[in-house]
Tab-separated table of C-alpha atoms (C1' of nucleotides) in Angstrom:
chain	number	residue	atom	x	y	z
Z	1	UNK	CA	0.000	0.000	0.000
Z	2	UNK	CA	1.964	3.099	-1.120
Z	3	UNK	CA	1.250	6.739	-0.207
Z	4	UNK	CA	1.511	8.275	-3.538
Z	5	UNK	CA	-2.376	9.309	-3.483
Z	6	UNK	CA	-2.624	10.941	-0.004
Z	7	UNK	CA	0.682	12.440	-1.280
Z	8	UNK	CA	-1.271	13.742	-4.581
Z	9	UNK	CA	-3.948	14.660	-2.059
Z	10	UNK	CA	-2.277	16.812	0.228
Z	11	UNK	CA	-0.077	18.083	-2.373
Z	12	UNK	CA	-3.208	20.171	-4.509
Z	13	UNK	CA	-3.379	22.217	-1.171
Z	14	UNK	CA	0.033	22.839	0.612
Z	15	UNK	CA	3.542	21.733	-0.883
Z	16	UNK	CA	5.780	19.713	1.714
Z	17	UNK	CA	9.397	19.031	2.585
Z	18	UNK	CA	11.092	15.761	2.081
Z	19	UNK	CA	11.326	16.225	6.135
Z	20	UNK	CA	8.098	16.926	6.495
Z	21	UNK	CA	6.810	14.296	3.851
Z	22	UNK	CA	8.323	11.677	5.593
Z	23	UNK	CA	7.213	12.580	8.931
Z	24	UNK	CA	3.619	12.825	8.190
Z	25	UNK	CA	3.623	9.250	6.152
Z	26	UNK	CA	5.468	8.091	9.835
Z	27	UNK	CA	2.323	8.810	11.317
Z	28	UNK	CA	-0.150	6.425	9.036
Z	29	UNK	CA	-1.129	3.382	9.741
Z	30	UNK	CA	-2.420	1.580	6.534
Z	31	UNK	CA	-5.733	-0.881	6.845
Z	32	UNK	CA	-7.503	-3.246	4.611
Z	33	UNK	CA	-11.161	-2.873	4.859
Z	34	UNK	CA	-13.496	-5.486	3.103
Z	35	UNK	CA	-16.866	-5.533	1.718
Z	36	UNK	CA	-19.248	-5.498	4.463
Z	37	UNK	CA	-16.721	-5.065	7.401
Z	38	UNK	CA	-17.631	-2.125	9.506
Z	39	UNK	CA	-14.216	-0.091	10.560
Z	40	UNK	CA	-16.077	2.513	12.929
Z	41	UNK	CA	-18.776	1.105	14.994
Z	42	UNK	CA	-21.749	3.182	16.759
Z	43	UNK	CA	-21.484	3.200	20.693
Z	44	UNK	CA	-17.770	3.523	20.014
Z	45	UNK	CA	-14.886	6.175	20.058
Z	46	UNK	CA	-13.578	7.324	16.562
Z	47	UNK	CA	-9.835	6.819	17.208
Z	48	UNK	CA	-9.148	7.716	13.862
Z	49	UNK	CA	-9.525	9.963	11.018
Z	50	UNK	CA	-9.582	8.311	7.610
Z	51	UNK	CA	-7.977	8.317	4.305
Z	52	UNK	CA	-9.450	5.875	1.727
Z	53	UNK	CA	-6.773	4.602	-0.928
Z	54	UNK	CA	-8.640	2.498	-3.060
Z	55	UNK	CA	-12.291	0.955	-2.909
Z	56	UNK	CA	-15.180	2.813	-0.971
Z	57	UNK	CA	-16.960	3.050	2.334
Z	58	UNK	CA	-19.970	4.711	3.205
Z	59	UNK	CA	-20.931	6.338	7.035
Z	60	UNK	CA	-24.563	6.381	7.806
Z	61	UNK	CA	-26.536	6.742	10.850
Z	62	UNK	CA	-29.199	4.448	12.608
Z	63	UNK	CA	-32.178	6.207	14.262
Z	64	UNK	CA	-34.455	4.974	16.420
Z	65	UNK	CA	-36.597	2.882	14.585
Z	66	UNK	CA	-33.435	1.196	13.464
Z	67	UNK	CA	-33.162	3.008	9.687
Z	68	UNK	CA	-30.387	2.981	8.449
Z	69	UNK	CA	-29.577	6.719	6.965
Z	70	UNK	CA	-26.507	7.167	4.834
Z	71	UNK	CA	-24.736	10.703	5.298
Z	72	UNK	CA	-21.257	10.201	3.307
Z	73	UNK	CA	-20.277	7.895	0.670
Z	74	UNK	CA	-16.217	8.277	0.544
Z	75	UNK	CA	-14.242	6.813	-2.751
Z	76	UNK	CA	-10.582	7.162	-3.450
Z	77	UNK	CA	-9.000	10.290	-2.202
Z	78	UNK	CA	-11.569	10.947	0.378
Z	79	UNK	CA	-11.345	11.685	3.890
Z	80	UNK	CA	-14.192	9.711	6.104
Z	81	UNK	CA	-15.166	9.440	9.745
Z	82	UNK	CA	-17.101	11.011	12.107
Z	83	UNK	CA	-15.504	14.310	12.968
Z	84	UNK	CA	-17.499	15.074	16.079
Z	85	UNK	CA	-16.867	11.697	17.866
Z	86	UNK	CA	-13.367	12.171	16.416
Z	87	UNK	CA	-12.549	15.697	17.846
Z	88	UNK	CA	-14.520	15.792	21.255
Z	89	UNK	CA	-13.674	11.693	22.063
Z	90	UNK	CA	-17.464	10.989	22.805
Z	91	UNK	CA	-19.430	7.986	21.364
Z	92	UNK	CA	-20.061	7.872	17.895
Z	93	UNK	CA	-23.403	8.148	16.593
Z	94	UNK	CA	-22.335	6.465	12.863
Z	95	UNK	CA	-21.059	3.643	11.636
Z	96	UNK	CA	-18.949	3.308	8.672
Z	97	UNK	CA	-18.365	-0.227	6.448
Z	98	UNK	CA	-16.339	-1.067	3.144
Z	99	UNK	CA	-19.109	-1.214	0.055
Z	100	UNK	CA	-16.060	-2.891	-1.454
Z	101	UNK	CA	-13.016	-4.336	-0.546
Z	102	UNK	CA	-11.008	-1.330	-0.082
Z	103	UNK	CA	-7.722	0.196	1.651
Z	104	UNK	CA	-7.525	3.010	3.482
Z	105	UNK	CA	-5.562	4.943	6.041
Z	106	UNK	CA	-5.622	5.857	9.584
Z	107	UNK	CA	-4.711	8.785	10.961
Z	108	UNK	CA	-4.685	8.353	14.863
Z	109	UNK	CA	-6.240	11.433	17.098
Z	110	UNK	CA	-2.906	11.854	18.475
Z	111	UNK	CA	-1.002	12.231	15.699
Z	112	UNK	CA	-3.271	14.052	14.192
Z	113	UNK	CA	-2.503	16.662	17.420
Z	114	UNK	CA	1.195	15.871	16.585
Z	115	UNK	CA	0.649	16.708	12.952
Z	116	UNK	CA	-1.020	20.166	13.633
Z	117	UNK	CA	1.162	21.157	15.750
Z	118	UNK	CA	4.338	20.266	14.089
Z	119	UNK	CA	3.322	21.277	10.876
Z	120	UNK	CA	1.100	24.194	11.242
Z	121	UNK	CA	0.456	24.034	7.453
Z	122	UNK	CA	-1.920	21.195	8.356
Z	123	UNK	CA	-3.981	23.600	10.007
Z	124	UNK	CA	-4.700	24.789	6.530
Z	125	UNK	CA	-4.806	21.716	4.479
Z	126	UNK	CA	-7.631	20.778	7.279
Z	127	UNK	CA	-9.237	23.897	6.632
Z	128	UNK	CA	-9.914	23.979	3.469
Z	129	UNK	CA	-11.004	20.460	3.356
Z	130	UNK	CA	-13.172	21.418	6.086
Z	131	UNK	CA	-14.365	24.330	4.106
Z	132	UNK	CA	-15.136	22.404	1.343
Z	133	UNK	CA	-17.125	19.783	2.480
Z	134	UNK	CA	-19.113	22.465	4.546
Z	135	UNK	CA	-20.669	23.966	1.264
Z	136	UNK	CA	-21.053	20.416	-0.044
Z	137	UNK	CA	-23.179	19.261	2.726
Z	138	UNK	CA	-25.059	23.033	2.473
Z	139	UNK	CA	-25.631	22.209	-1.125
Z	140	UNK	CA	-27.187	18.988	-0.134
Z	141	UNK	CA	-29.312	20.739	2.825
Z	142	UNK	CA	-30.719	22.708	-0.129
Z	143	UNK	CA	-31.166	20.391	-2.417
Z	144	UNK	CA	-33.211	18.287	0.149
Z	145	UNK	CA	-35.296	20.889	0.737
Z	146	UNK	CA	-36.008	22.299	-3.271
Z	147	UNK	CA	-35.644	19.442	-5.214
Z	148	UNK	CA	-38.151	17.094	-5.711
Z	149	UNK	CA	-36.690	13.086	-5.240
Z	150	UNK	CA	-36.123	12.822	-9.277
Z	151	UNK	CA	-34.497	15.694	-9.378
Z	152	UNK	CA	-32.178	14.226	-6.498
Z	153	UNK	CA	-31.841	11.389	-8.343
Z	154	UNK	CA	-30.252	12.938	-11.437
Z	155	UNK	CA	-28.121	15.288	-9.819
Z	156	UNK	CA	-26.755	12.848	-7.794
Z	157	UNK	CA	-26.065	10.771	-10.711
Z	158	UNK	CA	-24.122	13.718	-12.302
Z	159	UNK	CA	-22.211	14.117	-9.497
Z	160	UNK	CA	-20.943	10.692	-8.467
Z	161	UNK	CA	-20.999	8.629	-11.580
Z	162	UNK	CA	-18.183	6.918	-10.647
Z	163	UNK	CA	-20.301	5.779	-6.989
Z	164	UNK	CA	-23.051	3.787	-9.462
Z	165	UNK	CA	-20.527	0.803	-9.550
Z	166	UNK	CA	-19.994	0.458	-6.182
Z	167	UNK	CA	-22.971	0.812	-4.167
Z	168	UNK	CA	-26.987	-0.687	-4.200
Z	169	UNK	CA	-29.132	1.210	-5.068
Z	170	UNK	CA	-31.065	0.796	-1.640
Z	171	UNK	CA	-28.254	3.120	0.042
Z	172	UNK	CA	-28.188	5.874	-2.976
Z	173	UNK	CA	-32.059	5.878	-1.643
Z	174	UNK	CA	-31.131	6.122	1.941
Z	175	UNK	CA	-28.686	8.673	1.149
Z	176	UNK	CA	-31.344	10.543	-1.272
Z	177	UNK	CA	-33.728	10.665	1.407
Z	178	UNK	CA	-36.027	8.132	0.154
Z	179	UNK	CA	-37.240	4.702	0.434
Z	180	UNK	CA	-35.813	2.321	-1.833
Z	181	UNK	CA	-39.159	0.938	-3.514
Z	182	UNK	CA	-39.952	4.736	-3.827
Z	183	UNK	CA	-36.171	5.201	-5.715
Z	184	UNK	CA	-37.400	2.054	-8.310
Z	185	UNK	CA	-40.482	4.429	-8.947
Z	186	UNK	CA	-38.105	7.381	-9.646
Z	187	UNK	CA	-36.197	5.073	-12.043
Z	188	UNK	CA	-39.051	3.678	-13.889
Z	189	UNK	CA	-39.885	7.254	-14.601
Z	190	UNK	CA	-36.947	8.101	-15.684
Z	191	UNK	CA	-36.369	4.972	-18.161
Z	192	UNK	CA	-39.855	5.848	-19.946
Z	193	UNK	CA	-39.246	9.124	-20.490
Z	194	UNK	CA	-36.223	8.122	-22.290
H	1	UNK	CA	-18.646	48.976	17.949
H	2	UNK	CA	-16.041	47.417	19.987
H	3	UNK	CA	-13.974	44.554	19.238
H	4	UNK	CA	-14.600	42.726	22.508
H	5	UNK	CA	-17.192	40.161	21.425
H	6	UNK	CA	-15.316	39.060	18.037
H	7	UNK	CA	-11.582	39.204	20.181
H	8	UNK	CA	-13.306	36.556	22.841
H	9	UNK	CA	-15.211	34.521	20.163
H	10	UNK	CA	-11.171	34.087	18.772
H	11	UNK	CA	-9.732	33.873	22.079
H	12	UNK	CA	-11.524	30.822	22.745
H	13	UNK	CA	-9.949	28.917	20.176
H	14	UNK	CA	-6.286	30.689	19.776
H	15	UNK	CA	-4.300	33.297	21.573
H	16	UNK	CA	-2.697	35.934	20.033
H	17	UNK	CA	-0.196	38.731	20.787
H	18	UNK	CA	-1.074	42.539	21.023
H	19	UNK	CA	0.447	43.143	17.631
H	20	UNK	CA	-2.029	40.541	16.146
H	21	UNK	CA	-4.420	41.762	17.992
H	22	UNK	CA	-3.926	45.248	16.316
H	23	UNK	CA	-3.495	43.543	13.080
H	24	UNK	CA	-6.714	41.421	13.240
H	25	UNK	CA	-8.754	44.416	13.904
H	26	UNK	CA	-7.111	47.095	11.666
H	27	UNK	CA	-8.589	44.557	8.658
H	28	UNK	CA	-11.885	44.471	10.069
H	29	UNK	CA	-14.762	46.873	8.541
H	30	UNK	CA	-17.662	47.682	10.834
H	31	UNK	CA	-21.369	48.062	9.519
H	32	UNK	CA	-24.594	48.647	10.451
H	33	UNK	CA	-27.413	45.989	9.127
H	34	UNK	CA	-30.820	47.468	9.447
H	35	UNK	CA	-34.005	45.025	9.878
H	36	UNK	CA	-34.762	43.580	6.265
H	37	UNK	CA	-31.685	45.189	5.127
H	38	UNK	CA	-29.674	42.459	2.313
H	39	UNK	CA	-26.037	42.746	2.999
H	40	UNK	CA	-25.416	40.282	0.584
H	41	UNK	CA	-27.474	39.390	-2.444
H	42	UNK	CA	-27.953	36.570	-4.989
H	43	UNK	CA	-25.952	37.047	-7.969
H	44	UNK	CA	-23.454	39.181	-6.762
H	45	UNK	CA	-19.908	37.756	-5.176
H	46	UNK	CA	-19.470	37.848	-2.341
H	47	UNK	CA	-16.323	40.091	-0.778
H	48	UNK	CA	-16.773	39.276	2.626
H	49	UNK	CA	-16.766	37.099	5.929
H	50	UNK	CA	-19.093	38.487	7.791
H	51	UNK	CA	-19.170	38.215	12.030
H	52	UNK	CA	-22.795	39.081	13.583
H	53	UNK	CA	-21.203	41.555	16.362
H	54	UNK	CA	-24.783	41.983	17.159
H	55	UNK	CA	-28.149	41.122	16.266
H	56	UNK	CA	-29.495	38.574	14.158
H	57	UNK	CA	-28.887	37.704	10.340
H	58	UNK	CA	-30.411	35.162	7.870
H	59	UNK	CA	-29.140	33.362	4.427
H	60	UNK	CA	-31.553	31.870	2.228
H	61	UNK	CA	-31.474	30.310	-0.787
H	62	UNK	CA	-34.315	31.088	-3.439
H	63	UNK	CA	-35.518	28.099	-5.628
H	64	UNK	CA	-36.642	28.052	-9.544
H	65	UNK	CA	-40.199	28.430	-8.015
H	66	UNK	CA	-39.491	31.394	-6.365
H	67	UNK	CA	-39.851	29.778	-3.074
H	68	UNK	CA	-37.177	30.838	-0.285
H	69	UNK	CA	-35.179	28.208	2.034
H	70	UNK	CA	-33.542	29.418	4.808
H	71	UNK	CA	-30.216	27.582	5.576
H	72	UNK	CA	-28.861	29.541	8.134
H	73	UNK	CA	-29.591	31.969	11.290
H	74	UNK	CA	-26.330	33.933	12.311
H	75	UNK	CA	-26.911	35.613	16.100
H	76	UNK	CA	-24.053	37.354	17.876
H	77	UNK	CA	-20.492	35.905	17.500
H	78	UNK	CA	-21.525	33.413	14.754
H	79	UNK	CA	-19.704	33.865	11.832
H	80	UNK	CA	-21.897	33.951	7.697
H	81	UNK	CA	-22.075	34.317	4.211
H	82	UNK	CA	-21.363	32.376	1.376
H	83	UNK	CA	-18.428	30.642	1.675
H	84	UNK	CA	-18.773	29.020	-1.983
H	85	UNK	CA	-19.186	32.685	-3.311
H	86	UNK	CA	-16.348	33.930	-0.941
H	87	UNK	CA	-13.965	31.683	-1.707
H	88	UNK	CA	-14.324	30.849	-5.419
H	89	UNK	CA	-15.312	34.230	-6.286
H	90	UNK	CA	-18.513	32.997	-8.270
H	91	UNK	CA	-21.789	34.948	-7.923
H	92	UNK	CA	-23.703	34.103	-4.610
H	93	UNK	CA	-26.867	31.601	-4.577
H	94	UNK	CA	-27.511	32.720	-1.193
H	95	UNK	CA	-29.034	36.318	0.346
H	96	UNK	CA	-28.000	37.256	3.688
H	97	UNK	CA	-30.478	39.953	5.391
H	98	UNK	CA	-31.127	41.494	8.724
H	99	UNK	CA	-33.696	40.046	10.938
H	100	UNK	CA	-33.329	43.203	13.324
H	101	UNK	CA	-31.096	45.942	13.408
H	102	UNK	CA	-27.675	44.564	13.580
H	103	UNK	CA	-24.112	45.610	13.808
H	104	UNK	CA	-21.547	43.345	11.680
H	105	UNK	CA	-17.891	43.076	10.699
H	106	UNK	CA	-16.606	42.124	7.840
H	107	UNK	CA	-13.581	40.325	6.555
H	108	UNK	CA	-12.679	41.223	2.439
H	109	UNK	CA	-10.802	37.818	1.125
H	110	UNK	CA	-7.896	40.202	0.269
H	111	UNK	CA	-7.636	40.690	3.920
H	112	UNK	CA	-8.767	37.099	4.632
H	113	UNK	CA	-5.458	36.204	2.602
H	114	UNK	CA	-3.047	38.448	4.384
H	115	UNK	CA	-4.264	37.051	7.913
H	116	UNK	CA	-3.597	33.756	7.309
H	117	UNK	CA	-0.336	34.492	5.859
H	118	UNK	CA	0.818	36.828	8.438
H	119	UNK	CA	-0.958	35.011	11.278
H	120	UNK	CA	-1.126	31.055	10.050
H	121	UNK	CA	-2.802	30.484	13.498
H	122	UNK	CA	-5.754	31.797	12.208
H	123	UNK	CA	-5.660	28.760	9.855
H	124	UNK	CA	-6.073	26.706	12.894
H	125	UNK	CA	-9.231	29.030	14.160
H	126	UNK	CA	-10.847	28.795	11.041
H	127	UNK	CA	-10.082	24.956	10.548
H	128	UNK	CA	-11.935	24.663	14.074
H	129	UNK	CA	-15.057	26.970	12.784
H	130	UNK	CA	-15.234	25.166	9.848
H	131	UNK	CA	-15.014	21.782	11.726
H	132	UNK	CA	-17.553	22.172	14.292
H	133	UNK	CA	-20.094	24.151	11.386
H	134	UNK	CA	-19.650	20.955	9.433
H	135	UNK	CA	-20.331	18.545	12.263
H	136	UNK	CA	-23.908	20.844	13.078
H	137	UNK	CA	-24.764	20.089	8.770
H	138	UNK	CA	-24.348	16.575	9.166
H	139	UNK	CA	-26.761	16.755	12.290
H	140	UNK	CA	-28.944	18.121	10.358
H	141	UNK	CA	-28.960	16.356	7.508
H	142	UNK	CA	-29.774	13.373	9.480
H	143	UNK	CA	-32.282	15.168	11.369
H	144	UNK	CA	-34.319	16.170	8.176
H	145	UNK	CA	-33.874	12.422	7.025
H	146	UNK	CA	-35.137	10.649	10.260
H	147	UNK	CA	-36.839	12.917	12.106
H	148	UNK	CA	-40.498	14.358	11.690
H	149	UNK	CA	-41.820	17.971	11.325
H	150	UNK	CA	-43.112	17.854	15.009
H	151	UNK	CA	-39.678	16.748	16.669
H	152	UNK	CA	-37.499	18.984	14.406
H	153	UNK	CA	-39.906	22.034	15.437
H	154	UNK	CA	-39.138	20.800	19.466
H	155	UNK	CA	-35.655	20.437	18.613
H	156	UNK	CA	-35.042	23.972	17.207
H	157	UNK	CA	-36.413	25.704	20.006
H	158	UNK	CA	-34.810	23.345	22.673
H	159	UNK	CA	-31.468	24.117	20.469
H	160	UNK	CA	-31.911	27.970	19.869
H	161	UNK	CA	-34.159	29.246	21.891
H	162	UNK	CA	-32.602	32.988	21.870
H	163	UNK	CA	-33.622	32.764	18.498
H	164	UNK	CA	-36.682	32.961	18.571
H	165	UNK	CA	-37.614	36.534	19.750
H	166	UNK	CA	-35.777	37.481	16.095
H	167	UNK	CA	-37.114	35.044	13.419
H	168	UNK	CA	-40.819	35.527	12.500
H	169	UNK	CA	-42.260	31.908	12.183
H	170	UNK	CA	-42.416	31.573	8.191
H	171	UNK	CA	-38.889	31.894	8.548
H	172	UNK	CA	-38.321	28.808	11.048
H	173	UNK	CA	-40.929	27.014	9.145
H	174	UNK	CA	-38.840	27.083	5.960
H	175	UNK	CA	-35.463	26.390	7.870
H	176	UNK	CA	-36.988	23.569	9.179
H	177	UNK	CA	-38.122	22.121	5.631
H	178	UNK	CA	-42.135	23.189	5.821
H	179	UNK	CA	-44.558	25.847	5.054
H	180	UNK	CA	-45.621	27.736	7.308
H	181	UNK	CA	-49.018	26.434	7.372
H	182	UNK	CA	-48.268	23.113	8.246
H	183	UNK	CA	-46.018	24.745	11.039
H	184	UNK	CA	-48.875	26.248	12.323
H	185	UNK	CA	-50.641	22.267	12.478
H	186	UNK	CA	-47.427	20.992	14.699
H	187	UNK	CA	-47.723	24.323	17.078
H	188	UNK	CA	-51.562	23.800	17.344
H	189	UNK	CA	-51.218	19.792	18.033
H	190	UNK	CA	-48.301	20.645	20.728
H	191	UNK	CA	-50.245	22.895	22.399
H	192	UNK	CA	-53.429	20.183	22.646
H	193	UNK	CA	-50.892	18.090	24.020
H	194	UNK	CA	-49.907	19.934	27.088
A	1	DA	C1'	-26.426	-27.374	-9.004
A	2	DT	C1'	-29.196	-26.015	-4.814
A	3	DA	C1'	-30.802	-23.690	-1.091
A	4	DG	C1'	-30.646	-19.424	1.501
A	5	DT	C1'	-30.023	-14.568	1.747
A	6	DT	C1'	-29.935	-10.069	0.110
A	7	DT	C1'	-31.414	-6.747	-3.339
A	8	DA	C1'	-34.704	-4.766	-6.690
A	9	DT	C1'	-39.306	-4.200	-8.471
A	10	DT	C1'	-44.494	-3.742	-8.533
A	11	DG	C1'	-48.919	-2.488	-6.970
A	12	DA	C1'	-52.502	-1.171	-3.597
A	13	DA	C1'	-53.659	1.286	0.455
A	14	DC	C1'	-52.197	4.974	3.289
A	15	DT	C1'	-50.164	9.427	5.540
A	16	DA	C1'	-47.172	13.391	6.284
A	17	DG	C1'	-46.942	17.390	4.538
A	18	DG	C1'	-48.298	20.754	0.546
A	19	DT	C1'	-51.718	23.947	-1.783
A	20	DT	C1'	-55.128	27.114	-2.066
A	21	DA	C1'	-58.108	30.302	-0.259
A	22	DA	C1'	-60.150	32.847	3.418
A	23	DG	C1'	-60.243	35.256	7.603
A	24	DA	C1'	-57.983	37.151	12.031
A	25	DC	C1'	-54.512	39.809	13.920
A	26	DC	C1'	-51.025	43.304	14.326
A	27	DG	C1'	-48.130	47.228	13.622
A	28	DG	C1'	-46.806	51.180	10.952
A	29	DC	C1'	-48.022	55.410	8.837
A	30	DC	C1'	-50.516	59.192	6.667
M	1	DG	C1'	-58.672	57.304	13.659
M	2	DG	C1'	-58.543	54.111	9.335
M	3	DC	C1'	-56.216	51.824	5.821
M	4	DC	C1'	-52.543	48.702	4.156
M	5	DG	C1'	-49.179	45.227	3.973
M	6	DG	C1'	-47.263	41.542	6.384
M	7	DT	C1'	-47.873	37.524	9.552
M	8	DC	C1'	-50.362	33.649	11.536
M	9	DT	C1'	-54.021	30.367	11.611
M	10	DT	C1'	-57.830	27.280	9.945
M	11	DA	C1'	-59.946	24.217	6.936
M	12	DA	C1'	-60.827	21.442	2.646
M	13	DC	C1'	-58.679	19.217	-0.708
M	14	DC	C1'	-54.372	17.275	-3.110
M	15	DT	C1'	-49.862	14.682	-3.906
M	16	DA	C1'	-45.173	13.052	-3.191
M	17	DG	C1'	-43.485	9.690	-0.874
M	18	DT	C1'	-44.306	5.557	2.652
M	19	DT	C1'	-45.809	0.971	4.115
M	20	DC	C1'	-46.780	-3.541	3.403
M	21	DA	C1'	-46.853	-7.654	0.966
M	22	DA	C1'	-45.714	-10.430	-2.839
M	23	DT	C1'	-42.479	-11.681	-6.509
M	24	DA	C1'	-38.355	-11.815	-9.196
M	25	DA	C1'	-33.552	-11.539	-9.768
M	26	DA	C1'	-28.764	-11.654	-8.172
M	27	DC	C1'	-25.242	-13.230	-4.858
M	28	DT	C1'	-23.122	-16.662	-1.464
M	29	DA	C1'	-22.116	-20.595	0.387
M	30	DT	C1'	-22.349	-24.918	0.687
DNA sequence: ATAGTTTATTGAACTAGGTTAAGACCGGCC
DNA sequence: GGCCGGTCTTAACCTAGTTCAATAAACTAT
C-alpha cells in the first residue's frame, strides 16, 4: 500500500518538505477494509480519522426505529469518519463499512494533534477540506429541501458517476432521502421518459 | 462597535499577541445591518466574511419556483455568508439579510489572505469553525432524514431558543423544511398536548 | 447445481406534509 | 382614527413519498 495518493492529495493544497513528507507518512497506519466489514462502529470512540486509498466506504446513521440513513459515501481520495466523535472523544453516533473491498488509512487522534502542531500548514490543508465539504453538505441541505426526489436522483447521478458501480441502489435511496421501492419508482420514470 | 465580542469569540480557540491583535482588527470593517436590510445578495460575489457583532442575520437560498429556504440563522459571534461565493469568487446563490437591526464586521478575502499568511494560526481558528459548522450540517442532515416535522420544530427551540424573539415563524418554518401552514398544524397539536 | 439470503421491483392502500383560499390579527403610517 | 401590507391560523382538498406484501432476480455458500 503506497502513499503516492494521499501524497497527490495533500499536495493540490500545501507543498511539503522531504522532512516533512516523511514525517507525516510516519504517522499512518495503513488498513484493509473489506466488503461489508464495519471499521467505525456506533457506541464507540472514533480513534481515527480516515484516508481511503482504493475501494469505498460509506458512514450512515441508525435512528431509532433502526433506519439505516446514509450521510457520506467516501471513494478514493476521500477523507471519512465522524468528525465530532473524532474531535470531542465521545461515542459515535455512525457507523462506517467497506461497500467494497477497499484500503484506506488511519490517521490516529494523536497524531493528528502531533501533525497540527508540528506542521502548522496542516492547520490549513484541514481547513480547506473542512471548508469544502461544509458547502457540499449546504448544497445537499438545499437540495433536500427544493428538489423534488427525481431531481435528487439525477443530480446525484451527475455528481458521483463513478459511486453507481460500487454501491446498491437501496443506500443511494437512503442517502437521497427516500425509500428504496420509492427510488425504483423514480427510475421507472426516468427509463420511460427516455 | 467594539472589538470585545469578536476578540473573545477568537480567544476561545487561539491566543494571540497585542500586535495581532492590532493587526486582526485594523482589517476588520464595521457596519450597520438594518431590519430587512440584504447585505449580501444573490448574484453578486461575495467580498466578505461576515461576524454578527450583534443582532441577528439570515441566508436563504431562493428556488426556480421562487420559493425561499432558509439555511442559516447567524446571532451574535456566529460567523456567515457564502463561503462558496467567498472563496471561489462565483456569484452568490444565497441572500444574507437582517432580521433586526444589527451591527456586523466584515472580513474582504484580500484581507482574509493576508491574515492567514501573516498570522497562520488563524488557519487553525478557522479549521476549528469550519469543523464544528460541518459537524452541526451533518446533524442536520440526518435530522431532516429521520426525524419528523413535530420533533425537528421541538428540537429547534430546545437548540436555539434565543432565536426565537428574532425570526418571525415563516422563517423557522422554511429552515426547518415546511410551510408555514403546516407549522402552524405541529404548534396547534403541541399545544393540545400539554 | 441447490438452497438461503440479500437486493430490486411492482402495486394497492395509506399518511405526512403541501396547496389554495379565506379570515384574524397586528403594527406602521398618513 | 382608518387603511394597508405583512404575519399567523384554519380548513378542505391534493400529492409526493411511505408501508406492506408479494415476486423476481442476483449473490453466497455450501
Amino acid at each position: 500500500m503506497n502513499t503516492a495518493t494521499i501524497l497527490s492529495a495533500i499536495g493540490r493544497h500545501i507543498s511539503l518538505t522531504d522532512d516533512e513528507t516523511a514525517f507525516f507518512t510516519s504517522l499512518l497506519l495503513p488498513q484493509r477494509v473489506r466488503q461489508g466489514e464495519m471499521i467505525e462502529r456506533e457506541g464507540e470512540l472514533t480513534r481515527c480519522f480516515i484516508f481511503v486509498n482504493a475501494g469505498c466506504l460509506m458512514t450512515y446513521f441508525t435512528d431509532k426505529e433502526d433506519v439505516d440513513h446514509v450521510i457520506q459515501f467516501a471513494t478514493t481520495g476521500w477523507w471519512t469518519g465522524d468528525l465530532h466523535s473524532f474531535t470531542k472523544q465521545i461515542p459515535s453516533i455512525y457507523t462506517t463499512k467497506g461497500l467494497a473491498d477497499s484500503e484506506v488509512w488511519l490517521l490516529p487522534k494523536a497524531s493528528m494533534e502531533q501533525l497540527l502542531e508540528r506542521i502548522p500548514r496542516f492547520e490549513r490543508y484541514f481547513r480547506i477540506i473542512f471548508q469544502n465539504s461544509l458547502i457540499t453538505q449546504q448544497h445537499r441541505i438545499i437540495q433536500s429541501y427544493s428538489a423534488t426526489a427525481d431531481e435528487r436522483y439525477q443530480q446525484f447521478r451527475e455528481k458521483y458517476p463513478s459511486l453507481e458501480q460500487y454501491v446498491p441502489l437501496k443506500y443511494i435511496a437512503s442517502y437521497l432521502g427516500i425509500t428504496p421501492e420509492f427510488l425504483s419508482k423514480v427510475r421507472r420514470r426516468l427509463m420511460e421518459k427516455s
